[in-house]
Structure formats: structure tokens, C-alpha cells
Amino acid sequence: MDRFLSNTVSRIDAKGRVSVPAHFRAVVQKRGYSELYALRCLDLPAMDVGGLDLLDRYEQRIALEDPFLQTADDMSFFCHGDGAFLKLDQDGRITMTDFIREHTGISAEVAFVGRGNFFQIWEPGRVAAYGAQARARLLQLRQGTKPGERPE
């Protein structure tokens, strides 16, 4: 398996560490990541986590922008200056830093959510609410209705 799939909730230990799920660690190892990089989601209380290929994706988008415009500068700040490296220890744990906790609202437990080429870190209650909203939006699309409308 070479994708981050599924989701799981893990408890944070007394030292502020949490075990990354074994199937996520297997993907990290298969991809040869020596460390992980975490970016704050712009519109969600979650962290996007991946290897350097996650940064590559953002850098490809930045390269399309005029380097003299504010958009390119903002995008560079977002992906290069507003993230954090996460190091897996020998037991497959990462530390839940204040940087992560403040953005996500994480306190005692962490939800790891696979997103294919990267994964996200959430506070479990928030990801449950987001999942319900996402399913409702997809159901509306399937039924051909707009948000707030009822199917005929």
C-alpha cells in the first residue's frame, strides 16, 4: 500500500507524543520520508502532513504565479514559513506541539485521516463534524440539489 487511507484515533501520552498509525508509518517508510512536514490547512482546523512531495505540490503552483505579486509571496510564506517539521521517534511517535494544538484544538486525542498522498491531523470531534458535513454536501450533489434545498 502506498497511499494514506482510512482514519484512526490515538491517545496522546503524558509527554505529549502520539503514535502514528502503523499503516501510515508503512507508507512513510515505503516513500522513504526521513521526516514529515506539517502545514496548517487554510480553511479547516487540521494539519496537512506529508513528505517533501507535499511541498513540491505547492511549489509547482507557486511557480505559476508572477513572482512580483503578493499572491506568490503569500503562497511561499504559507508553505515555506508557516509549517513545521515532525520527526518520528524510534517508536513511531510524533510530538503534538503547541503549533499543532493551537490550530487544531487537539488536547487528549488525535485523529489521523488519510488523504491519499498525504494525511491530516484533527481533533476527533471536529473531524467527525466535518465528515458529516462532507457527506451531506456529496449527497446533495448526488441528488442534484443545492445546499439547503430538498430533493423533489
Short mmCIF file of C-alpha atoms in Angstrom, two decimals:
data_model
loop_
_atom_site.label_atom_id
_atom_site.label_comp_id
_atom_site.label_asym_id
_atom_site.label_seq_id
_atom_site.Cartn_x
_atom_site.Cartn_y
_atom_site.Cartn_z
CA MET A 1 0.00 0.00 0.00
CA ASP A 2 1.44 3.37 -0.97
CA ARG A 3 -1.41 5.70 -0.04
CA PHE A 4 -2.57 7.19 3.24
CA LEU A 5 -6.03 5.64 3.63
CA SER A 6 -8.62 5.29 6.38
CA ASN A 7 -8.65 7.02 9.74
CA THR A 8 -7.93 6.25 13.36
CA VAL A 9 -7.89 7.99 16.72
CA SER A 10 -4.89 7.73 19.05
CA ARG A 11 -4.35 8.98 22.59
CA ILE A 12 -1.59 11.47 23.42
CA ASP A 13 0.81 10.23 26.12
CA ALA A 14 1.94 12.15 29.21
CA LYS A 15 4.95 13.54 27.30
CA GLY A 16 2.78 14.98 24.51
CA ARG A 17 3.57 12.26 21.97
CA VAL A 18 1.18 10.25 19.86
CA SER A 19 1.77 7.08 17.85
CA VAL A 20 1.31 7.49 14.13
CA PRO A 21 -0.86 4.59 12.90
CA ALA A 22 1.18 1.58 11.74
CA HIS A 23 -0.31 1.64 8.23
CA PHE A 24 0.63 5.35 7.90
CA ARG A 25 4.17 4.59 9.13
CA ALA A 26 4.42 1.86 6.49
CA VAL A 27 3.61 4.41 3.76
CA VAL A 28 6.15 6.85 5.25
CA GLN A 29 8.80 4.11 5.16
CA LYS A 30 7.88 2.94 1.65
CA ARG A 31 8.15 6.51 0.35
CA GLY A 32 11.49 7.00 2.08
CA TYR A 33 10.48 10.04 4.12
CA SER A 34 13.14 10.81 6.74
CA GLU A 35 10.88 13.40 8.34
CA LEU A 36 7.42 14.79 7.87
CA TYR A 37 6.28 18.33 7.17
CA ALA A 38 3.03 19.74 8.56
CA LEU A 39 1.11 22.69 7.12
CA ARG A 40 -1.93 24.36 8.66
CA CYS A 41 -5.00 23.95 6.47
CA LEU A 42 -6.21 27.36 5.37
CA ASP A 43 -9.91 26.70 5.87
CA LEU A 44 -10.05 23.79 8.31
CA PRO A 45 -8.82 23.17 11.87
CA ALA A 46 -6.47 20.45 10.63
CA MET A 47 -2.84 19.92 9.65
CA ASP A 48 -1.80 18.53 6.26
CA VAL A 49 1.17 16.19 6.80
CA GLY A 50 3.44 14.60 4.23
CA GLY A 51 6.94 14.43 2.86
CA LEU A 52 8.75 16.77 0.54
CA ASP A 53 6.35 15.79 -2.24
CA LEU A 54 3.66 17.72 -0.35
CA LEU A 55 5.84 20.82 -0.63
CA ASP A 56 6.56 20.02 -4.28
CA ARG A 57 2.82 20.21 -4.99
CA TYR A 58 2.59 23.70 -3.51
CA GLU A 59 5.82 24.86 -5.15
CA GLN A 60 4.55 23.81 -8.59
CA ARG A 61 1.52 26.03 -8.01
CA ILE A 62 3.67 28.93 -6.77
CA ALA A 63 5.82 28.69 -9.93
CA LEU A 64 2.72 29.54 -11.99
CA GLU A 65 2.35 32.88 -10.21
CA ASP A 66 4.05 36.17 -11.05
CA PRO A 67 6.91 36.30 -8.50
CA PHE A 68 6.43 40.06 -8.12
CA LEU A 69 2.81 39.82 -7.00
CA GLN A 70 1.59 39.40 -3.43
CA THR A 71 -0.07 36.06 -4.21
CA ALA A 72 3.28 34.34 -4.86
CA ASP A 73 4.71 35.84 -1.68
CA ASP A 74 1.70 34.77 0.39
CA MET A 75 1.82 31.25 -1.04
CA SER A 76 5.55 30.98 -0.31
CA PHE A 77 5.02 32.18 3.27
CA PHE A 78 2.22 29.65 3.72
CA CYS A 79 4.14 26.59 2.56
CA HIS A 80 7.72 27.51 3.45
CA GLY A 81 7.43 29.66 6.56
CA ASP A 82 4.20 28.65 8.26
CA GLY A 83 4.73 24.92 8.67
CA ALA A 84 6.67 22.63 10.97
CA PHE A 85 8.84 19.55 10.66
CA LEU A 86 7.65 16.47 12.55
CA LYS A 87 10.15 13.78 13.39
CA LEU A 88 9.08 10.21 14.01
CA ASP A 89 10.89 8.76 17.01
CA GLN A 90 12.11 5.14 17.13
CA ASP A 91 8.67 4.01 18.32
CA GLY A 92 6.78 5.80 15.53
CA ARG A 93 5.55 8.72 17.63
CA ILE A 94 5.39 12.43 16.88
CA THR A 95 5.12 15.27 19.38
CA MET A 96 1.93 17.31 19.43
CA THR A 97 3.49 20.77 19.59
CA ASP A 98 1.73 23.99 20.58
CA PHE A 99 1.83 24.93 16.87
CA ILE A 100 -0.36 21.91 16.08
CA ARG A 101 -2.57 22.12 19.18
CA GLU A 102 -3.40 25.80 18.71
CA HIS A 103 -4.54 25.35 15.12
CA THR A 104 -6.45 22.09 15.57
CA GLY A 105 -7.84 22.29 19.10
CA ILE A 106 -6.24 18.93 19.91
CA SER A 107 -5.98 18.16 23.62
CA ALA A 108 -6.02 14.46 24.61
CA GLU A 109 -6.58 12.53 21.36
CA VAL A 110 -5.56 12.86 17.72
CA ALA A 111 -7.49 11.73 14.66
CA PHE A 112 -5.27 10.67 11.75
CA VAL A 113 -7.14 10.93 8.44
CA GLY A 114 -5.78 9.55 5.18
CA ARG A 115 -5.98 11.83 2.16
CA GLY A 116 -4.20 9.71 -0.44
CA ASN A 117 -0.80 11.33 -0.97
CA PHE A 118 -0.78 12.97 2.47
CA PHE A 119 -2.64 12.68 5.76
CA GLN A 120 -4.30 15.09 8.12
CA ILE A 121 -4.21 15.53 11.88
CA TRP A 122 -7.50 16.59 13.51
CA GLU A 123 -9.18 16.89 16.87
CA PRO A 124 -11.55 13.86 16.80
CA GLY A 125 -14.79 15.76 17.44
CA ARG A 126 -14.02 18.31 14.75
CA VAL A 127 -13.22 15.69 12.11
CA ALA A 128 -16.47 13.85 12.94
CA ALA A 129 -18.44 17.06 12.36
CA TYR A 130 -16.54 17.79 9.16
CA GLY A 131 -17.15 14.24 7.90
CA ALA A 132 -20.90 14.62 8.45
CA GLN A 133 -20.88 17.94 6.57
CA ALA A 134 -18.84 16.48 3.70
CA ARG A 135 -21.22 13.52 3.34
CA ALA A 136 -24.22 15.90 3.35
CA ARG A 137 -22.63 18.04 0.61
CA LEU A 138 -21.88 14.96 -1.50
CA LEU A 139 -25.41 13.65 -1.04
CA GLN A 140 -26.77 16.98 -2.26
CA LEU A 141 -24.56 16.76 -5.34
CA ARG A 142 -25.70 13.22 -5.99
CA GLN A 143 -29.33 14.23 -5.68
CA GLY A 144 -28.80 17.29 -7.88
CA THR A 145 -29.85 19.76 -5.20
CA LYS A 146 -28.19 22.91 -3.95
CA PRO A 147 -27.21 23.37 -0.29
CA GLY A 148 -30.36 24.00 1.75
CA GLU A 149 -32.75 22.68 -0.95
CA ARG A 150 -34.70 19.48 -0.57
CA PRO A 151 -34.82 16.85 -3.32
CA GLU A 152 -38.09 16.74 -5.28
#
